[in-house]
CSV table of C-alpha atoms and ligand atoms in Angstrom, one decimal:
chain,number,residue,atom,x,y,z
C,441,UNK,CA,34.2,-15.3,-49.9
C,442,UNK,CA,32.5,-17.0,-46.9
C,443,UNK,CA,29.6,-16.0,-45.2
C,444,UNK,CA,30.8,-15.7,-41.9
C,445,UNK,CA,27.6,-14.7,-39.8
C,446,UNK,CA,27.1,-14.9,-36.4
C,447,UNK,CA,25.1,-18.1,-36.4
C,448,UNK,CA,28.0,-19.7,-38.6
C,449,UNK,CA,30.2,-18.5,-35.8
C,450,UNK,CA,28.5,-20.1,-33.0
C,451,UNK,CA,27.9,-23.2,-35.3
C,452,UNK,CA,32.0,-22.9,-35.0
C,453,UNK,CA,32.4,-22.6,-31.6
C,454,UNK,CA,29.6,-25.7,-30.8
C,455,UNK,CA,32.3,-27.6,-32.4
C,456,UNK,CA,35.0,-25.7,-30.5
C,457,UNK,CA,33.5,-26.0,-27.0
C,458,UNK,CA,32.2,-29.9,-26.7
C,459,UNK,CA,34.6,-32.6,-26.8
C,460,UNK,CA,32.4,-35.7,-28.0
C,461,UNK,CA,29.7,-35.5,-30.7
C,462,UNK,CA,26.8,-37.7,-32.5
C,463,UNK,CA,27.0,-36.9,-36.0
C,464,UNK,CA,24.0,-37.8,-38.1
C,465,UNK,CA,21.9,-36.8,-40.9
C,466,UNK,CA,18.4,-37.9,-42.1
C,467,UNK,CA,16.9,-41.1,-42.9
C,468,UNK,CA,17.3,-42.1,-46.3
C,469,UNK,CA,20.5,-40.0,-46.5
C,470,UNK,CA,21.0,-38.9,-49.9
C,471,UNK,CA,24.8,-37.3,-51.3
C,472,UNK,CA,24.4,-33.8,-49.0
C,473,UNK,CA,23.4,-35.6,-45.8
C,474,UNK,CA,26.3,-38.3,-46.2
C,475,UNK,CA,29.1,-35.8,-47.5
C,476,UNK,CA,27.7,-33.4,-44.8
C,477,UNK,CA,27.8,-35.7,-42.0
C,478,UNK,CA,31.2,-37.3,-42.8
C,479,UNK,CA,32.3,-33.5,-43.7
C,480,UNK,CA,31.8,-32.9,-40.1
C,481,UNK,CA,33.4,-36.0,-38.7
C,482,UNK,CA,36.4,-35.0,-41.1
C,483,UNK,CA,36.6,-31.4,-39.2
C,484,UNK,CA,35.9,-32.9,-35.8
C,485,UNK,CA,39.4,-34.9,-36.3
C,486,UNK,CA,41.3,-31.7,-37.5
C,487,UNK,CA,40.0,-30.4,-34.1
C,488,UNK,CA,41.2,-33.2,-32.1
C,489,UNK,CA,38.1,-34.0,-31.1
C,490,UNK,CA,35.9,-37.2,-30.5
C,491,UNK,CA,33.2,-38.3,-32.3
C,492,UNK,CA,30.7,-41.2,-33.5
C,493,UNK,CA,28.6,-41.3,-36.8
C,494,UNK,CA,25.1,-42.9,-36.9
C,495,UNK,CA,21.9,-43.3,-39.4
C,496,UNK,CA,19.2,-45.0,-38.7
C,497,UNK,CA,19.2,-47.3,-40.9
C,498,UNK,CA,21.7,-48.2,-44.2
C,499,UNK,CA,23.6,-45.4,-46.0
C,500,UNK,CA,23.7,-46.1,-49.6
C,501,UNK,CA,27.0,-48.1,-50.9
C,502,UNK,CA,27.5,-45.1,-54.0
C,503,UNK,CA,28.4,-43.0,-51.6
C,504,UNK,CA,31.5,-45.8,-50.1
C,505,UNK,CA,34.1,-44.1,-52.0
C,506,UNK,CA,33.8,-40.9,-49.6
C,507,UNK,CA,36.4,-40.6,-46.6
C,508,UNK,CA,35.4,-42.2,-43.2
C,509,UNK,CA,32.5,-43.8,-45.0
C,510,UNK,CA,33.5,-47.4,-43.0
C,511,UNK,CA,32.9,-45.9,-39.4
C,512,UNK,CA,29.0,-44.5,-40.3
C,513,UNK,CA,27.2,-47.1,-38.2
C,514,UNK,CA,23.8,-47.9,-38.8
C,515,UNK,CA,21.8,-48.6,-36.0
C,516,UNK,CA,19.0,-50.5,-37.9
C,517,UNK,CA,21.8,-53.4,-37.8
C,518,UNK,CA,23.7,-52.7,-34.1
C,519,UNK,CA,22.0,-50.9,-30.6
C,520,UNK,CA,24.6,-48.7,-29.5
C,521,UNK,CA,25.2,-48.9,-25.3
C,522,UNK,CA,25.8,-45.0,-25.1
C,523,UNK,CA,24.5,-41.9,-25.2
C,524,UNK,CA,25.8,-38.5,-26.1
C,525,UNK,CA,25.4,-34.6,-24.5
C,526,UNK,CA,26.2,-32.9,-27.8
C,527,UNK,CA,25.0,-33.8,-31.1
C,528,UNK,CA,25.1,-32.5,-34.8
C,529,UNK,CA,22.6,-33.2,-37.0
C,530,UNK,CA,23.7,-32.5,-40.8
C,531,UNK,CA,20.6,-31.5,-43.6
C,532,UNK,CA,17.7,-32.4,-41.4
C,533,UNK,CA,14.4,-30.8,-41.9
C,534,UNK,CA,12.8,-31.6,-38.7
C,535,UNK,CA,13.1,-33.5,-35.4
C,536,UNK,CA,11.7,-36.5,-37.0
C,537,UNK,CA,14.0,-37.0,-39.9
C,538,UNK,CA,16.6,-37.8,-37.5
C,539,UNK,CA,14.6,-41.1,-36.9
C,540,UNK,CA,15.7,-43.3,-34.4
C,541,UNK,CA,19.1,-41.9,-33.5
C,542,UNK,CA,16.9,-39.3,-31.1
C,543,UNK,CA,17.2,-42.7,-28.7
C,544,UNK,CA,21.2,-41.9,-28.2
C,545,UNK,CA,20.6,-38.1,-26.8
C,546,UNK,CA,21.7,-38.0,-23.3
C,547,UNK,CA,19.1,-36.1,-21.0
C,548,UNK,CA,19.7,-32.1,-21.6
C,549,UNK,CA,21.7,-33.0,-24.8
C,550,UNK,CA,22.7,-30.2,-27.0
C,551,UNK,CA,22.2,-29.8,-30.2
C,552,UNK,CA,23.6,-28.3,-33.4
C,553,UNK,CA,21.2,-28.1,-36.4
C,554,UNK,CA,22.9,-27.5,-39.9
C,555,UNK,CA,20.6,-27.2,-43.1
C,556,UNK,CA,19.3,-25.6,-45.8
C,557,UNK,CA,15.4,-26.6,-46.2
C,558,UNK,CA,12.6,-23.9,-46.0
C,559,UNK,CA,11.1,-25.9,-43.7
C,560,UNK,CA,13.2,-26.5,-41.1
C,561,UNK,CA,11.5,-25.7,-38.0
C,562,UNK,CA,14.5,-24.8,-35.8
C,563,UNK,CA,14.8,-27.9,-33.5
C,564,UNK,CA,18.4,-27.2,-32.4
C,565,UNK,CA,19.4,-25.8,-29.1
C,566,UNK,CA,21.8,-24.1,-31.6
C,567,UNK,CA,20.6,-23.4,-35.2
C,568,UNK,CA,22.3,-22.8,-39.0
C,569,UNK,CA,19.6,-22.8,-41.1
C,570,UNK,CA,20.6,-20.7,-44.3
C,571,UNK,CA,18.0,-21.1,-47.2
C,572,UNK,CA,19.5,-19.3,-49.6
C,573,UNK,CA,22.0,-22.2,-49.5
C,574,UNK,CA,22.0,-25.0,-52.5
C,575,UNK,CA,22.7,-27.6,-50.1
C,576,UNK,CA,23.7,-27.9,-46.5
C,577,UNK,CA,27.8,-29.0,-47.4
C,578,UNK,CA,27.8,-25.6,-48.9
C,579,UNK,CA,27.1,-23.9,-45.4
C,580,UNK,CA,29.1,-26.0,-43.8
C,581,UNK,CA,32.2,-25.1,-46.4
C,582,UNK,CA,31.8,-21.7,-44.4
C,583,UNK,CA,31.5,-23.1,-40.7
C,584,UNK,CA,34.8,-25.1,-41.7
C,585,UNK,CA,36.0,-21.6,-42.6
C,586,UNK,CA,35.2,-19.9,-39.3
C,587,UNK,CA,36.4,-23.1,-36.9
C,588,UNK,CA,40.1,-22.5,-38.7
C,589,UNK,CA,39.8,-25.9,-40.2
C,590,UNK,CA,42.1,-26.9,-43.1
C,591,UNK,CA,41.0,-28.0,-46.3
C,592,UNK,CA,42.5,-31.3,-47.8
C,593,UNK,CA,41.1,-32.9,-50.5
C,594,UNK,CA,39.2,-35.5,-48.3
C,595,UNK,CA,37.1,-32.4,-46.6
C,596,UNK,CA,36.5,-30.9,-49.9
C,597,UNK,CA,35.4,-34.6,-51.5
C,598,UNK,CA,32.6,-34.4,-48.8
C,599,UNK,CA,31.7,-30.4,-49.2
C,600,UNK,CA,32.1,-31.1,-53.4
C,601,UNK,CA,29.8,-34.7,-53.1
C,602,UNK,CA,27.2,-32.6,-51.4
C,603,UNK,CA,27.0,-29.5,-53.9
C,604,UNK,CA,27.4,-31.8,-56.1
C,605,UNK,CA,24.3,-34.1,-55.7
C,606,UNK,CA,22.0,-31.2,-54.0
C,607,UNK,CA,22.2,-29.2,-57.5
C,608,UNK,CA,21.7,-32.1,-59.7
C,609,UNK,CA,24.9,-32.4,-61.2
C,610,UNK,CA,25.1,-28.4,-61.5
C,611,UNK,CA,22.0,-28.3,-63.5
C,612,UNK,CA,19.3,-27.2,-60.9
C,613,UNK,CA,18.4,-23.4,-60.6
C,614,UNK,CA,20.1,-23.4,-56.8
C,615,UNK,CA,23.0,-23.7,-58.9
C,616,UNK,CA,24.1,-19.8,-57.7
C,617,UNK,CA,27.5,-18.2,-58.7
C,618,UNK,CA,29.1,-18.9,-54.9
C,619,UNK,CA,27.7,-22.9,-55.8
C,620,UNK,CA,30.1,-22.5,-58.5
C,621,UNK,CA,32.9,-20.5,-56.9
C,622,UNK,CA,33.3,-22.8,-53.7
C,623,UNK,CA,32.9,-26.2,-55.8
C,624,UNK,CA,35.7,-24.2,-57.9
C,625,UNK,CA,38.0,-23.6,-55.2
C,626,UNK,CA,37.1,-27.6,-54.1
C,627,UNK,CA,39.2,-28.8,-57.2
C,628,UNK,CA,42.0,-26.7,-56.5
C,629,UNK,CA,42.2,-29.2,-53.1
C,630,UNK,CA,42.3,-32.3,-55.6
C,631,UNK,CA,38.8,-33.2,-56.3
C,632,UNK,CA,38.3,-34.8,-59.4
C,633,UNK,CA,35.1,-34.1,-60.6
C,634,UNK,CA,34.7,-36.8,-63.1
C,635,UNK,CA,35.1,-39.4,-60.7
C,636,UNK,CA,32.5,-38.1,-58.4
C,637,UNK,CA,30.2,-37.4,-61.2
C,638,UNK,CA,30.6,-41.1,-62.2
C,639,UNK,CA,29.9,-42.2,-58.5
C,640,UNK,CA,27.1,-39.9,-57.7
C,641,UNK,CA,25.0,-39.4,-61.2
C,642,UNK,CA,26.3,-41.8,-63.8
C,643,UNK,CA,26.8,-45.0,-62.0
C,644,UNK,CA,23.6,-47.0,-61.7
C,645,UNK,CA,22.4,-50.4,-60.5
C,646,UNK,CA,21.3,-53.3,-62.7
C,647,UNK,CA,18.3,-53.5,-59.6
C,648,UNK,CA,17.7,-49.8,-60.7
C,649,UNK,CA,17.2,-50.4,-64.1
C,650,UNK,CA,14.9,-53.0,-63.5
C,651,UNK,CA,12.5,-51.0,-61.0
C,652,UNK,CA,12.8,-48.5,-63.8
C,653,UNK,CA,11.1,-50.4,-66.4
C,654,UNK,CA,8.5,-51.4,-64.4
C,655,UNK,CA,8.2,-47.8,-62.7
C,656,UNK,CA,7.8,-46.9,-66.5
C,657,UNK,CA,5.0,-48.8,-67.4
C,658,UNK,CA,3.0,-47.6,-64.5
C,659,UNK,CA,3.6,-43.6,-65.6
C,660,UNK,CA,0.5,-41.8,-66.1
C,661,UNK,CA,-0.6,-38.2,-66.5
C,662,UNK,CA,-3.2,-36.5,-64.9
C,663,UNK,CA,-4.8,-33.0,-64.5
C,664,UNK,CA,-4.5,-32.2,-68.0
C,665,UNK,CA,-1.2,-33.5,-68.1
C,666,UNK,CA,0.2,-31.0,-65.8
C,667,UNK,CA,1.1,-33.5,-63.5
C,668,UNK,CA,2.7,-37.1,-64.1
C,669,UNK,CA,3.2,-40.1,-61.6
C,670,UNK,CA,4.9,-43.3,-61.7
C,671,UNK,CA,4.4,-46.1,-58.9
C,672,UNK,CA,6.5,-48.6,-57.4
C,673,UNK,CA,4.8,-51.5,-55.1
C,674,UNK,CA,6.4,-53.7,-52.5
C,675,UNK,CA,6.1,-57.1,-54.7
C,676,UNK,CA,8.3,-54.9,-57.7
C,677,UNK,CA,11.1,-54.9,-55.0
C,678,UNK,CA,10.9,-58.1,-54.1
C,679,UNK,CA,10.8,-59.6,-57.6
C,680,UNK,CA,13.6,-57.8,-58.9
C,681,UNK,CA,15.7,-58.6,-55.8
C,682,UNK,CA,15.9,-54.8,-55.5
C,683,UNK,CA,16.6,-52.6,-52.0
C,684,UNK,CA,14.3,-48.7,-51.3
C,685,UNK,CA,17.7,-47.0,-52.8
C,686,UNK,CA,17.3,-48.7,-55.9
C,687,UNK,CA,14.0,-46.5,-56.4
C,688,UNK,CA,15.8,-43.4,-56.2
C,689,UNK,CA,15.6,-40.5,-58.7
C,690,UNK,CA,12.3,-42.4,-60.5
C,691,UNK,CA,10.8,-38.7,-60.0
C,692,UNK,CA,12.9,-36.8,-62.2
C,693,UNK,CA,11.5,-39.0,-65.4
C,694,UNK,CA,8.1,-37.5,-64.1
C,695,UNK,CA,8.4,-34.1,-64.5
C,696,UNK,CA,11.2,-33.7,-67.3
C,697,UNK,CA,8.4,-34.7,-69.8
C,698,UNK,CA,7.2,-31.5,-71.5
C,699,UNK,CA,4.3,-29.2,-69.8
C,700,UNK,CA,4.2,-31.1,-66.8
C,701,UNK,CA,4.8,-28.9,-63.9
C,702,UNK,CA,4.3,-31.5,-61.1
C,703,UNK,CA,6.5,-35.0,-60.9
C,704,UNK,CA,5.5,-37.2,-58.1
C,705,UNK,CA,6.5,-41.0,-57.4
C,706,UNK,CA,4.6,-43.0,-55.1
C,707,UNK,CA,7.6,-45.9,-53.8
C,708,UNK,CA,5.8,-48.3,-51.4
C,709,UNK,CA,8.8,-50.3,-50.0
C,710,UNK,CA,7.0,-52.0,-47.7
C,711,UNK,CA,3.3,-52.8,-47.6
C,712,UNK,CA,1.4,-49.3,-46.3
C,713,UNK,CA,4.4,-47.0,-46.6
C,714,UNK,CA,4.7,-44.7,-49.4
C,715,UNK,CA,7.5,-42.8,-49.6
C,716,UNK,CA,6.1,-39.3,-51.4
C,717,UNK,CA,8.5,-37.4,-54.0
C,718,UNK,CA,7.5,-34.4,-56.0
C,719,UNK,CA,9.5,-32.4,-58.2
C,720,UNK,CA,8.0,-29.1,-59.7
C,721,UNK,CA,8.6,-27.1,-62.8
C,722,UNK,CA,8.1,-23.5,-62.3
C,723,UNK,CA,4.3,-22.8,-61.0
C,724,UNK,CA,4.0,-25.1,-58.1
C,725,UNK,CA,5.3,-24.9,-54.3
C,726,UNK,CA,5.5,-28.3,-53.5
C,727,UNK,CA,7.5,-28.1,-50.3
C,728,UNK,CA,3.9,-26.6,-48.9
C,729,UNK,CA,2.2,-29.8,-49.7
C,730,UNK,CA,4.8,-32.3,-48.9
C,731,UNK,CA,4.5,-30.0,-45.6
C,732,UNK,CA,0.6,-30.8,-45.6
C,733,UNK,CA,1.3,-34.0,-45.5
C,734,UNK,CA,3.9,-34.2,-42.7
C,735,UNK,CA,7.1,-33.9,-44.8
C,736,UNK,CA,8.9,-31.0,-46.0
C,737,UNK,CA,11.7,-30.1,-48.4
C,738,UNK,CA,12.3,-27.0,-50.6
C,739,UNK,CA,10.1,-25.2,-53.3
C,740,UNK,CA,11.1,-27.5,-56.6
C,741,UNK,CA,12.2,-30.5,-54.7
C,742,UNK,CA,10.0,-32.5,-51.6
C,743,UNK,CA,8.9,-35.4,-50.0
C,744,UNK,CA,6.8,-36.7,-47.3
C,745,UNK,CA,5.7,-40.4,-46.1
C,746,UNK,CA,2.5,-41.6,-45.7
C,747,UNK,CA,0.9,-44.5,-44.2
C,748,UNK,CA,-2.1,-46.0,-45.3
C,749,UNK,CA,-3.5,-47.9,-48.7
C,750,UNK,CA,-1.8,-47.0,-51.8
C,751,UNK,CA,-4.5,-45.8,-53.8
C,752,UNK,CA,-5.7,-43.7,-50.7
C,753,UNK,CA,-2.7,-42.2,-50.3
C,754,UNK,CA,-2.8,-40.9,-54.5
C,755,UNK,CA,-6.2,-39.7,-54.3
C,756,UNK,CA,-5.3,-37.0,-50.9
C,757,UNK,CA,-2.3,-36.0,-52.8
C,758,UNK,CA,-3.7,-36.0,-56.1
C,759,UNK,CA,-6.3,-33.9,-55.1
C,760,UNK,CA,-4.0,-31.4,-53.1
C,761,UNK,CA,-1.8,-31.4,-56.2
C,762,UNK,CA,-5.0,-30.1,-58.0
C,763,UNK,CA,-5.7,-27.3,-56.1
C,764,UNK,CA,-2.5,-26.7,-56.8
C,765,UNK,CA,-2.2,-26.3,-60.5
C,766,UNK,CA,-5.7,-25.2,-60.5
C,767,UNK,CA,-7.0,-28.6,-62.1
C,768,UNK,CA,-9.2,-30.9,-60.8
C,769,UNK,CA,-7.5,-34.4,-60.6
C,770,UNK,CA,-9.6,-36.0,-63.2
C,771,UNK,CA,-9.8,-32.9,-65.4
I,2109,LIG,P1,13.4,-36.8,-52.0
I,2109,LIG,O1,12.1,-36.7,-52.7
I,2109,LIG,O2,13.4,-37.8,-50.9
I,2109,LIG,O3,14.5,-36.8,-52.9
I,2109,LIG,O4,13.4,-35.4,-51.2
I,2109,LIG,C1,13.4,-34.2,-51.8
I,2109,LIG,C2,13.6,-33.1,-50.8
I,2109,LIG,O5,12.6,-33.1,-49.8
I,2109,LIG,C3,15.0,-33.3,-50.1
I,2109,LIG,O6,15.5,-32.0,-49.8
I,2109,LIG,C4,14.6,-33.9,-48.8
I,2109,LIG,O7,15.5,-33.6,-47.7
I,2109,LIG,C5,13.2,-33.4,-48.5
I,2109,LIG,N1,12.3,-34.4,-47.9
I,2109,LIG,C6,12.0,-35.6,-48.3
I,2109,LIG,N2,11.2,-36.3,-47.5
I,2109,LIG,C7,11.0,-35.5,-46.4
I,2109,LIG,C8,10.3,-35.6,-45.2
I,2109,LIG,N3,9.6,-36.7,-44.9
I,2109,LIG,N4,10.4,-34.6,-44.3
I,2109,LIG,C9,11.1,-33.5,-44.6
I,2109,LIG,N5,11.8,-33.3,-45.8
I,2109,LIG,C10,11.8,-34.3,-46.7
I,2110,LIG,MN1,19.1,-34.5,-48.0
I,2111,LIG,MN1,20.5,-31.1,-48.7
C-alpha cells in the first residue's frame, strides 16, 4: 500500500547515506511539522544514526506527550556552537519557513526537503514534495517504509498526530481513503486515538478561551458576507496573559458560519506583525493569495505574515480577497 517512488527512495537513502542530521520543521510548528520532525528523529534512531532537533523558536506544550518531545531545542532560548552538512527539513513550504535554523547549515550542506504544500518551491538539494498527500507524516509513513524502518507505536504516534491534526480531526476533504487506511494500520501499532484526539483537538487553554471571546467580539463580515474576519491585537495578549499559540485555530470560527467562502484572522502578536490565516469554502484558492503576499499553504488552508499597520495590512488583503470572490470589499 505505499507509494514507493523514486523520490521516496532517494528520500530513503538521504537517511541511509549521512550519519548526522538537523531535523527541523517550520516556524510556528503545528501537529504535522512536530510529529513529522520527531517521526524522523524516531527513524533516524532505528538507523543508528545521529541526530539533533531544532525550531526556531517554542514548539507548543500540546504536542509534549509525543515521543522525544524533551530533546526539540529551540534556539530562540539557546545558540547552538555547531553546524551540520546534512539536514531534513519536515512540512516546510519554502526556504524561509525554516527561519532561523538556516544559521546551523554547514557551507555546501545537503538537504532533504519533505512536504506536502502546493507551493513548495523545491529548495532541497534532494526533494519529496507529494501534493496529493493530506499532510507531510503521511509521506513520510512511506519513506519509513522504503528505509526498512520498523513501526512501534511511538513512530506511528508521530505519523497518526500528523494525519491527524493536518485533516482536522478526519473531517477535511484531504481526508482520502489511503488517509484512512494508513492512520488504520497506525492503531494496529497501539495508537490510541482518543487520547490523541483529546491532546490535539479537544484539549484547550483557559488563555485560549479568553482570546476567543475577545477575537469574537471583533468578527465582522464583509463582501456581502462572503468573507468573515476576526482580529487579535498585541495588548489582547498581554491582558489576558496569553502566548501566539493561544490564537490558534480562531480562523475556523470564520468560515464555518454559513455562505461565507473566505475565513481570515488577522493575529498581531507583536506590534506590526500580522500573522495572516485564511481558510476557504469551496470557490476560493487562497493558497494563490497567501502566495501574493509572501506566504503559501494549500488551496482551502493558507497563511502569510505581513509587516506593517494593522489596518493597512486588512485593506491589501481585503481587497485581494475581493477580487477573489468577485466582490468589492465594501460591497
Ligand atoms: P495556518 O494559517 O498557519 O494554520 O497555516 C495554514 C497553512 O498554510 C499551513 O499548511 C501552513 O503550513 C501554511 N502557511 C502558513 N503560513 C505560511 C507562510 N508564511 N508561508 C508558507 N506557508 C504558510
Ligand atoms: Mn504545518
Ligand atoms: Mn502539513
Amino acid at each position: 500500500m505505499s507509494h514507493n517512488s523514486d523520490q521516496v527512495k532517494e528520500a530513503a537513502l538521504f537517511m541511509q547515506e549521512h550519519d548526522r542530521f538537523l531535523v527541523l520543521s517550520h516556524v510556528n510548528p503545528d501537529g504535522d511539522a512536530t510529529g513529522s520532525a520527531l517521526g524522523v528523529c524516531l527513524m533516524l534512531e532505528k538507523m543508528g544514526k545521529e541526530y539533533i532537533v531544532v525550531n526556531e523558536g517554542e514548539t507548543p506544550a500540546k504536542f509534549s506527550f509525543l515521543p522525544r518531545f524533551d530533546l526539540l531545542r529551540n534556539l530562540s532560548e539557546e545558540s547552538l556552537d555547531d553546524t551540520f552538512g546534512a539536514v531534513i527539513a519536515v512540512d516546510c513550504a519554502d526556504e524561509s519557513r525554516m527561519g532561523d535554523v538556516r544559521s546551523l547549515f554547514a557551507s555546501g550542506a545537503v538537504l532533504l526537503n519533505i512536504d506536502h504544500h502546493p507551493t513548495n518551491d523545491g529548495f532541497g538539494t534532494v526533494n519529496l514534495i507529494r501534493t496529493d498527500a493530506a499532510a507531510t507524516a503521511e509521506i513520510l509513513y512511506d519513506v519509513a517504509i522504503a528505509a526498512g524502518v520498523s513501526f512501534d507505536e511511538e513512530l506511528a504516534l508521530c505519523v497518526y498526530t500528523g494525519l491527524l491534526t493536518d485533516t482536522g480531526g478526519f473531517r477535511y476533504s484531504n481526508t482520502s481513503p489511503r488517509v484512512m487506511e494508513i492512520a488504520s494500520k497506525l492503531l494496529h501499532y497501539g495508537v490510541k486515538p482518543g487520547d490523541v484526539a483529546e491532546r490535539c483537538l479537544e484539549e484547550i487553554t483557559f488563555a485560549h478561551v479568553k482570546i476567543l471571546r475577545r477575537a469574537l467580539q471583533t468578527l465582522t463580515l464583509s463582501h456581502q458576507n462572503l468573507v468573515a474576519s476576526i482580529t487579535v491585537r498585541p495588548e489582547d495578549f498581554v491582558q489576558e496573559n496569553a502566548a501566539r499559540e493561544d490564537a490558534g485555530g480562531l480562523v475556523n470560527y470564520c468560515r464555518n458560519i454559513e455562505g461565507v467562502e473566505v475565513g481570515v484572522s488577522f493575529v498581531e502578536s507583536e506590534p506590526g506583525v500580522i500573522k495572516v490565516s485564511m481558510r476557504a469554502r469551496d470557490r476560493v484558492d487562497v493558497s494563490a493569495i497567501a502566495k501574493h503576499f509572501g506566504g503559501g499553504g494549500h488551496a482551502k488552508a493558507a497563511g502569510c505574515t505581513m509587516r506593517g499597520n494593522l489596518a493597512d495590512v486588512q485593506s491589501k488583503v481585503w481587497q485581494v480577497l475581493g477580487e477573489a470572490v468577485g466582490v468589492k470589499v465594501d460591497e
